[in-house]
Coordinates of C-alpha atoms in Angstrom, one line a residue:
X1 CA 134.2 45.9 125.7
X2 CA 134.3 43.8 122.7
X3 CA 136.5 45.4 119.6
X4 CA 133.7 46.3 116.6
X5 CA 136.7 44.0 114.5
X6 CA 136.3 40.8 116.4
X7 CA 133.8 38.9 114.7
X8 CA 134.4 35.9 116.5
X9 CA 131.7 36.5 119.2
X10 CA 128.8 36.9 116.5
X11 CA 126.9 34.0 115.4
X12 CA 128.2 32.4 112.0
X13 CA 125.2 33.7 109.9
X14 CA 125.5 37.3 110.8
X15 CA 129.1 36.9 110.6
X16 CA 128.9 35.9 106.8
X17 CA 126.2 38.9 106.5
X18 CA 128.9 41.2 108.0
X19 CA 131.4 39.7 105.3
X20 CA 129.2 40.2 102.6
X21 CA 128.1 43.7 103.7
X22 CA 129.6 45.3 100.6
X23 CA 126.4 44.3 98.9
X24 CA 124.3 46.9 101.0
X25 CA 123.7 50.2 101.1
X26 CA 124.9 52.4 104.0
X27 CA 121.1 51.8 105.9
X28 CA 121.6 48.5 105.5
X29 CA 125.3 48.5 107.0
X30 CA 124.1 51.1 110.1
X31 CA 121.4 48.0 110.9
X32 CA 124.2 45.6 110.5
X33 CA 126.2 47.3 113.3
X34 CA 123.3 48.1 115.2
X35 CA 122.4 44.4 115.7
X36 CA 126.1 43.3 116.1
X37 CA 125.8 45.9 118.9
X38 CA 122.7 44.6 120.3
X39 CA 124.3 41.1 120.0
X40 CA 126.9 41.7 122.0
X41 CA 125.7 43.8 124.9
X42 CA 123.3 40.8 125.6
X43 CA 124.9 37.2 124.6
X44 CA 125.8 37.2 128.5
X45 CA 122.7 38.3 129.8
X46 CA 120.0 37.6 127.5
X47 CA 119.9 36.7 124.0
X48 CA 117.8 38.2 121.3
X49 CA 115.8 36.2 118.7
X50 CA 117.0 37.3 115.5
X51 CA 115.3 35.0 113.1
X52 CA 113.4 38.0 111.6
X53 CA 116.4 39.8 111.1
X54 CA 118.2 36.6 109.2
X55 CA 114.8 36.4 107.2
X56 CA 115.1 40.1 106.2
X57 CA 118.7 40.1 105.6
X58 CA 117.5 36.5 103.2
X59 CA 115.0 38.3 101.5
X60 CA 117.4 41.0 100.6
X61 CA 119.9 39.3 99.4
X62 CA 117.2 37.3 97.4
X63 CA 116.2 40.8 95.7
X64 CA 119.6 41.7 94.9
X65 CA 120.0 38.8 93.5
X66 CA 117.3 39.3 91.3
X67 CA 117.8 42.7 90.2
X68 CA 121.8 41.9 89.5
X69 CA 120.0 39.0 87.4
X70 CA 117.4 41.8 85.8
X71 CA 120.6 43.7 85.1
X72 CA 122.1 41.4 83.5
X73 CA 119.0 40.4 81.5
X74 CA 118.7 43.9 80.2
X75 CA 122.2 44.5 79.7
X76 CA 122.6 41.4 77.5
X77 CA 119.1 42.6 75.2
X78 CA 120.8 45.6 74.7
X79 CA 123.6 44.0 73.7
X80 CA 121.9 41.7 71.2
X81 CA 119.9 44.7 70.5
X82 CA 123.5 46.7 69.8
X83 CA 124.8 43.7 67.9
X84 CA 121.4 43.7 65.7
X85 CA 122.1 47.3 64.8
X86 CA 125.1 47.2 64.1
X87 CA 124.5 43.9 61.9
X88 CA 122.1 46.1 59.8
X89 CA 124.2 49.3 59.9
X90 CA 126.8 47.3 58.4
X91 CA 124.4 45.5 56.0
X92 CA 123.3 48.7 54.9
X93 CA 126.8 50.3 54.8
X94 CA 127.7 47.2 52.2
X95 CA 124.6 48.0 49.9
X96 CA 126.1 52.1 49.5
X97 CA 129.3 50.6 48.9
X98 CA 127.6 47.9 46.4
X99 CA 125.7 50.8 45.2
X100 CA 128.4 53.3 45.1
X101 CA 130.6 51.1 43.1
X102 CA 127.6 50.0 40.7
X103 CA 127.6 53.9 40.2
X104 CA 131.1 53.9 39.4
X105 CA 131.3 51.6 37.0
X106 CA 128.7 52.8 34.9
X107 CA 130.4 56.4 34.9
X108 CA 133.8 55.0 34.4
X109 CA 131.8 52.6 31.3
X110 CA 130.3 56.1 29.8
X111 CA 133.5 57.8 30.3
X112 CA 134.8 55.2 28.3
X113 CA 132.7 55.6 25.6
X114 CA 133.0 59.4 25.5
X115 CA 136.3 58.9 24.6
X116 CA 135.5 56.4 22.4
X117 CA 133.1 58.7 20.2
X118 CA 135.7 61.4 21.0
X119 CA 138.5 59.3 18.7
X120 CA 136.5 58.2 16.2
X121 CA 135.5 62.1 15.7
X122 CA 138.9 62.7 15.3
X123 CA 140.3 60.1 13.2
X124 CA 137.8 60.7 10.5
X125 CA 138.7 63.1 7.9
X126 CA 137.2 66.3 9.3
X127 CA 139.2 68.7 6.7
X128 CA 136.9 66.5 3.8
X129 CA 133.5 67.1 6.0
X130 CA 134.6 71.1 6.5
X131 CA 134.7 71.2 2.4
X132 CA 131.9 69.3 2.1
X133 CA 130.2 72.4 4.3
X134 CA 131.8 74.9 2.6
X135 CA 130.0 73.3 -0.8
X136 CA 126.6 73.3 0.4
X137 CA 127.0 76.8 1.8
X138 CA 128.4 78.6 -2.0
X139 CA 125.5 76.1 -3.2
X140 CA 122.9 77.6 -1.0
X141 CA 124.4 81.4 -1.7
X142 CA 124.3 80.4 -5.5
X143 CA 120.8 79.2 -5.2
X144 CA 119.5 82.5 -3.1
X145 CA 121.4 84.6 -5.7
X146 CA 119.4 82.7 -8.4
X147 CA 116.1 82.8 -7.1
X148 CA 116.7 86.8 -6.2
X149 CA 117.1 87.5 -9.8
X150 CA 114.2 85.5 -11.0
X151 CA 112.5 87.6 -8.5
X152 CA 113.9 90.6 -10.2
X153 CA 113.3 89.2 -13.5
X154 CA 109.6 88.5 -12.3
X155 CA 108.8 91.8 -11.7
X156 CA 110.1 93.2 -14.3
X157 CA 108.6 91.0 -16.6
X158 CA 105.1 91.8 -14.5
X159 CA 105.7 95.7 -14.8
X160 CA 106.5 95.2 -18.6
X161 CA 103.1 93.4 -19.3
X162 CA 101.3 95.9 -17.4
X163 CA 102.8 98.8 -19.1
X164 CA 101.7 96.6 -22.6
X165 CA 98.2 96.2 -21.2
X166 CA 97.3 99.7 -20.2
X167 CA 99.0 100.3 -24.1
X168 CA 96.2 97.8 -25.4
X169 CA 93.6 99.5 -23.3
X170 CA 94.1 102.8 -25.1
X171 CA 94.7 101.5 -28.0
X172 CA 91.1 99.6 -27.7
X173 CA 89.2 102.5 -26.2
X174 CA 90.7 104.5 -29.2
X175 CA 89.6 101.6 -31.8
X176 CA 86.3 101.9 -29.4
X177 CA 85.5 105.5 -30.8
X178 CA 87.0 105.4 -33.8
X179 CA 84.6 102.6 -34.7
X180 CA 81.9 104.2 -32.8
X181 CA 82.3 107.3 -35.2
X182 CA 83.4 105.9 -38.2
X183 CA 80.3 103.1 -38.0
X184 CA 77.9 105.2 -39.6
X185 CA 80.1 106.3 -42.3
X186 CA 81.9 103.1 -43.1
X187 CA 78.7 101.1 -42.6
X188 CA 77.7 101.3 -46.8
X189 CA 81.5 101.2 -47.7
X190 CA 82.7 98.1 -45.5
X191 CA 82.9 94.8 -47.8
X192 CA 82.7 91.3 -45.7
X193 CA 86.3 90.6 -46.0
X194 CA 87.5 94.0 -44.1
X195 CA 84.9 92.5 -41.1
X196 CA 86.3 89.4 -41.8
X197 CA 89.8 90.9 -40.9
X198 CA 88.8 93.2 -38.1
X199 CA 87.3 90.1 -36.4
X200 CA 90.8 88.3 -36.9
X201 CA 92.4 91.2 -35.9
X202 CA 90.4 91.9 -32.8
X203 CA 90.9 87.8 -31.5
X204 CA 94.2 87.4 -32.1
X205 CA 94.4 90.4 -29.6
X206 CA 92.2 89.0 -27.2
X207 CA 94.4 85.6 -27.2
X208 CA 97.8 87.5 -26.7
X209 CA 96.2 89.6 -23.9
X210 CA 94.9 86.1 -22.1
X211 CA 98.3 84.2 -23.1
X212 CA 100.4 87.0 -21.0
X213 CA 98.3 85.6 -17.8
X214 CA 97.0 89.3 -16.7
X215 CA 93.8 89.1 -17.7
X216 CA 91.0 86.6 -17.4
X217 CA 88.1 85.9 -19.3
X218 CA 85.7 88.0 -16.5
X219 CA 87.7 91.2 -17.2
X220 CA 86.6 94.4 -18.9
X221 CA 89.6 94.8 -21.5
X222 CA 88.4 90.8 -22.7
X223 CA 84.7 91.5 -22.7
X224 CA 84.9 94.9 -24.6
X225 CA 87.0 92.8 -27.1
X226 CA 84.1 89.8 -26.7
X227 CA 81.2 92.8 -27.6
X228 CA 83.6 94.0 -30.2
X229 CA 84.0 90.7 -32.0
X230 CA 79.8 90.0 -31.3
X231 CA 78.9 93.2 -33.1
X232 CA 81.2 92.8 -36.3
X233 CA 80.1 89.2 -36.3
X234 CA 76.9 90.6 -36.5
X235 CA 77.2 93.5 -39.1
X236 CA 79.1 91.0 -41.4
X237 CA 76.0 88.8 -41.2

């Protein structure tokens, strides 16, 4: 019998297959052997066309081929793909660092100016501002002080003229009836110059009662006196 590792009694081609059987898978390999097998149990006897199995060993080295080549077609897209990625990864990376360092810069620049603002706080004369404060507040107490007491002053001064005016309205209501009474009596007896007073008398107390800003002309107290004045206008006549 021939040894399985003498490949010198197979025909070149399947020889080169045999070599080149690391490209096959194990059912390819067991058809290898198989053939070889076949080969040699009949090269004295009889030999076997193998042309069909030359053109399907051909054809699949062909498709190897061409799936090694596919392989390599994909794996270079995803490299270019991977480099492309990474291109913008890193293109994007530099922007945040761009960005990151514009950021920076401007809180370093109002750091800066903090500290600028921060100085110039410092080295003007804050003891001269304080006083300046201090001024304006005894200058605002002085003022509320003030204006308290012309409150006070106010009301008094209101509570004074009331207690005056209720005075005058007794005193009128008094003059009221003693004129009503005495009218009859007096009425022969008065001369035109004691009317003549009276009606002196009884403005001048109508102008002091609407100088003190209590009353107005549409009051009672100023209308009795306006009735008053009428009638002894009217008896002197």
């Amino acid at each position: 019998m021939y040894n399985r590792t003498d490949f010198r009694s197979i025909r070149p081609s399947v020889r080169l297959l045999l070599k080149r059987r690391r490209v096959f898978n194990s059912y390819d390999t067991g058809i290898l052997r198989n053939y070889t097998n076949l080969y040699r149990i009949n090269r004295s006897s009889c030999r076997v066309p193998v042309c069909w199995w030359e053109e399907y060993f051909r054809k699949r080295i062909i498709n190897i081929s061409v799936a090694q080549k596919r392989l390599v077609t994909d794996h270079e897209h995803a490299l270019r793909l991977q480099a492309e990625k990474t291109k913008i990864a890193n293109k994007r990376a530099s922007e945040a660092e761009e960005r990151i360092k514009e950021l920076q810069q401007k809180v370093k620049d109002a750091e800066e100016s903090a500290n600028k603002a921060h100085a110039t706080l410092r080295s003007s004369n804050m003891v001269q501002l304080q006083a300046d404060v201090k001024v304006l507040k005894h200058q605002l107490e002085q003022a509320a002080h003030r204006e308290l007491l012309l409150a006070k002053s106010r009301d008094h001064f209101r509570a004074a003229v009331r207690q005056l005016c209720n005075q005058l309205d007794k005193q009128n209501a008094e003059v009221e009836e003693e004129s009503g009474s005495e009218s009859e009596s007096d009425s022969e007896s008065s001369s035109p110059g004691d009317e003549s007073e009276r009606i002196r008398r009884l403005e001048a107390q109508k102008q002091s009662l609407l100088d003190t800003g209590v009353y107005a002309a549409k009051d009672a107290t100023i209308q009795a006196l306006n009735e008053q004045i009428a009638r002894a206008r009217d008896w002197r006549t």
